[in-house]
Amino acid sequence: MKNITLAEKLIMLSGAALFALMIAVNSFCVNDNPGFRVPMTTYLIVMIALFFLDTIIFIFIQMLYASDRSRFSLFILSLAFLSGLVYFIETIIVIQIPEHAGFTQAAKTNDTAVFYFFRQLSFIVLLALAVRVGKITRRSPLRFRNKISMTLALMMTLVMFPMLAHYLSSYHPAWTLTIAAYEDEHHYPVWDIRYVNVLILLWSALLCYMISVTRLASGIWN
């Protein structure tokens, strides 16, 4: 009989936990009490699924890094997935807040857009940093100056970005950043095209940078 590896056990356990959690969320969402009915049910389930997926990816990359400490770029790559967990938690909390508590559908729509925008920014910055570190460490060990700049970049992305996203959400109305509006007539969100273009531009720049640096043959993808 084939032995089941630890990774396969983790995948099966995570899948079972995710399935059970989805069932629980679905049961909660069909509550007949309108005051506690969770809006945006489908989006909520997707956020929970992505939360577990990012967690699993983070753990696996950390296990890979633990087997080879010289590949520090893998550690930063794992942080790219870890950074998204904060925004997923924020989004899940916002979605579950009942509307009678003061959070309108428009506010929830904008908050999910704000957290999504900063989640993308965090992932882009950390992925670019991982590629940069991988390029540097291929030639020589990290110097003290590189470590200082890398630490500042990590602190900004892992600490400052989530704090900024929180303060620019509906939790602080005076500082709210408006990225998306909710159309009551058609019942769907409408993004400000400027923020969409910013994300497209950043992802395009990152893609060009990755191709120019790694030639798609870097060990970070192996």
C-alpha positions as semicolon CSV with decimal commas, in nm:
position;residue;x (nm);y (nm);z (nm)
1;M;0,000;0,000;0,000
2;K;0,130;0,343;-0,094
3;N;0,239;0,556;0,201
4;I;0,071;0,894;0,229
5;T;0,318;1,179;0,260
6;L;0,285;1,464;0,507
7;A;0,202;1,706;0,225
8;E;-0,081;1,483;0,102
9;K;-0,217;1,454;0,456
10;L;-0,212;1,834;0,492
11;I;-0,394;1,876;0,162
12;M;-0,665;1,626;0,258
13;L;-0,703;1,776;0,605
14;S;-0,722;2,129;0,466
15;G;-0,975;2,021;0,205
16;A;-1,195;1,857;0,467
17;A;-1,173;2,163;0,693
18;L;-1,252;2,396;0,403
19;F;-1,554;2,186;0,301
20;A;-1,687;2,185;0,658
21;L;-1,633;2,559;0,689
22;M;-1,818;2,626;0,364
23;I;-2,112;2,420;0,487
24;A;-2,116;2,617;0,812
25;V;-2,097;2,951;0,631
26;N;-2,373;2,849;0,393
27;S;-2,594;2,746;0,685
28;F;-2,532;3,079;0,855
29;C;-2,602;3,274;0,538
30;V;-2,948;3,129;0,492
31;N;-3,054;3,245;0,837
32;D;-3,407;3,382;0,811
33;N;-3,329;3,666;1,050
34;P;-3,279;3,967;0,818
35;G;-3,079;4,156;1,078
36;F;-2,805;3,897;1,076
37;R;-2,825;3,781;0,718
38;V;-2,480;3,788;0,561
39;P;-2,470;3,978;0,230
40;M;-2,240;3,897;-0,061
41;T;-2,257;3,527;0,026
42;T;-2,071;3,402;-0,278
43;Y;-1,790;3,651;-0,226
44;L;-1,765;3,550;0,138
45;I;-1,719;3,184;0,048
46;V;-1,457;3,275;-0,213
47;M;-1,267;3,482;0,044
48;I;-1,264;3,193;0,291
49;A;-1,147;2,953;0,022
50;L;-0,868;3,190;-0,083
51;F;-0,771;3,236;0,282
52;F;-0,715;2,863;0,322
53;L;-0,541;2,839;-0,015
54;D;-0,296;3,117;0,071
55;T;-0,233;2,957;0,410
56;I;-0,151;2,622;0,250
57;I;0,080;2,781;-0,007
58;F;0,255;2,979;0,267
59;I;0,314;2,663;0,473
60;F;0,445;2,464;0,177
61;I;0,688;2,737;0,069
62;Q;0,808;2,770;0,428
63;M;0,870;2,394;0,435
64;L;1,067;2,425;0,112
65;Y;1,269;2,713;0,253
66;A;1,337;2,516;0,572
67;S;1,502;2,247;0,361
68;D;1,734;2,500;0,194
69;R;1,805;2,813;0,398
70;S;2,027;2,957;0,127
71;R;1,725;3,038;-0,092
72;F;1,606;3,341;0,102
73;S;1,394;3,451;-0,193
74;L;1,160;3,163;-0,108
75;F;1,106;3,308;0,237
76;I;1,004;3,642;0,087
77;L;0,783;3,464;-0,166
78;S;0,601;3,292;0,121
79;L;0,546;3,632;0,283
80;A;0,370;3,745;-0,035
81;F;0,102;3,486;0,035
82;L;0,107;3,553;0,409
83;S;0,040;3,923;0,352
84;G;-0,290;3,844;0,184
85;L;-0,429;3,675;0,494
86;V;-0,471;4,006;0,677
87;Y;-0,680;4,149;0,394
88;F;-0,887;3,832;0,368
89;I;-0,967;3,854;0,740
90;E;-1,059;4,221;0,708
91;T;-1,283;4,145;0,410
92;I;-1,455;3,853;0,582
93;I;-1,526;4,067;0,889
94;V;-1,668;4,352;0,681
95;I;-1,893;4,123;0,479
96;Q;-2,040;3,965;0,791
97;I;-2,126;4,294;0,962
98;P;-2,508;4,330;0,948
99;E;-2,632;4,633;0,760
100;H;-2,830;4,762;1,057
101;A;-2,497;4,810;1,239
102;G;-2,422;5,110;1,019
103;F;-2,240;4,945;0,729
104;T;-2,440;4,993;0,412
105;Q;-2,402;4,779;0,103
106;A;-2,215;5,065;-0,063
107;A;-1,968;5,086;0,227
108;K;-1,907;4,711;0,220
109;T;-1,854;4,720;-0,154
110;N;-1,597;4,996;-0,124
111;D;-1,421;4,829;0,170
112;T;-1,381;4,501;-0,017
113;A;-1,236;4,699;-0,308
114;V;-0,993;4,884;-0,079
115;F;-0,871;4,561;0,080
116;Y;-0,843;4,395;-0,261
117;F;-0,642;4,688;-0,397
118;F;-0,393;4,683;-0,110
119;R;-0,372;4,304;-0,120
120;Q;-0,264;4,328;-0,481
121;L;-0,012;4,602;-0,397
122;S;0,138;4,392;-0,118
123;F;0,167;4,085;-0,338
124;I;0,328;4,282;-0,622
125;V;0,585;4,447;-0,394
126;L;0,681;4,124;-0,218
127;L;0,698;3,925;-0,540
128;A;0,924;4,188;-0,696
129;L;1,138;4,185;-0,382
130;A;1,165;3,805;-0,395
131;V;1,283;3,820;-0,756
132;R;1,531;4,095;-0,667
133;V;1,673;3,902;-0,373
134;G;1,698;3,589;-0,585
135;K;1,902;3,781;-0,840
136;I;2,135;3,925;-0,575
137;T;2,194;3,599;-0,389
138;R;2,285;3,417;-0,709
139;R;2,597;3,631;-0,732
140;S;2,690;3,691;-0,368
141;P;2,545;3,682;-0,015
142;L;2,327;3,969;0,096
143;R;2,522;4,268;0,221
144;F;2,429;4,467;0,529
145;R;2,294;4,751;0,316
146;N;2,077;4,508;0,121
147;K;1,943;4,359;0,443
148;I;1,849;4,703;0,578
149;S;1,665;4,804;0,261
150;M;1,496;4,465;0,241
151;T;1,382;4,487;0,605
152;L;1,234;4,832;0,546
153;A;1,050;4,708;0,237
154;L;0,914;4,408;0,427
155;M;0,800;4,624;0,719
156;M;0,628;4,868;0,486
157;T;0,446;4,591;0,302
158;L;0,355;4,367;0,595
159;V;0,275;4,636;0,852
160;M;0,218;4,975;0,692
161;F;0,004;4,859;0,400
162;P;-0,253;4,672;0,617
163;M;-0,271;4,965;0,860
164;L;-0,318;5,209;0,574
165;A;-0,587;4,992;0,417
166;H;-0,771;4,973;0,749
167;Y;-0,763;5,349;0,800
168;L;-0,877;5,415;0,443
169;S;-1,180;5,189;0,482
170;S;-1,520;5,272;0,629
171;Y;-1,387;5,225;0,982
172;H;-1,265;5,585;0,954
173;P;-1,520;5,776;0,742
174;A;-1,311;6,094;0,735
175;W;-1,025;5,908;0,564
176;T;-1,224;5,670;0,344
177;L;-1,070;5,601;0,004
178;T;-1,343;5,559;-0,257
179;I;-1,244;5,291;-0,506
180;A;-1,578;5,130;-0,586
181;A;-1,941;5,240;-0,578
182;Y;-2,249;5,023;-0,551
183;E;-2,520;5,071;-0,812
184;D;-2,850;5,020;-0,630
185;E;-3,042;5,019;-0,955
186;H;-2,842;4,737;-1,115
187;H;-2,712;4,576;-0,792
188;Y;-2,346;4,551;-0,888
189;P;-2,026;4,734;-0,790
190;V;-1,853;4,979;-1,022
191;W;-1,479;5,036;-0,981
192;D;-1,304;5,365;-1,040
193;I;-1,117;5,298;-1,363
194;R;-0,806;5,477;-1,235
195;Y;-0,738;5,212;-0,971
196;V;-0,796;4,935;-1,223
197;N;-0,542;5,096;-1,453
198;V;-0,294;5,129;-1,166
199;L;-0,314;4,755;-1,096
200;I;-0,282;4,670;-1,464
201;L;0,021;4,896;-1,493
202;L;0,188;4,751;-1,183
203;W;0,129;4,390;-1,287
204;S;0,258;4,465;-1,637
205;A;0,570;4,631;-1,496
206;L;0,625;4,337;-1,260
207;L;0,587;4,089;-1,545
208;C;0,843;4,274;-1,755
209;Y;1,080;4,294;-1,458
210;M;1,048;3,923;-1,380
211;I;1,110;3,824;-1,740
212;S;1,411;4,053;-1,774
213;V;1,567;3,933;-1,448
214;T;1,487;3,562;-1,438
215;R;1,432;3,477;-1,805
216;L;1,164;3,250;-1,656
217;A;1,438;3,012;-1,547
218;S;1,492;3,118;-1,186
219;G;1,510;2,858;-0,912
220;I;1,237;3,048;-0,729
221;W;0,978;2,884;-0,958
222;N;1,116;2,530;-0,921
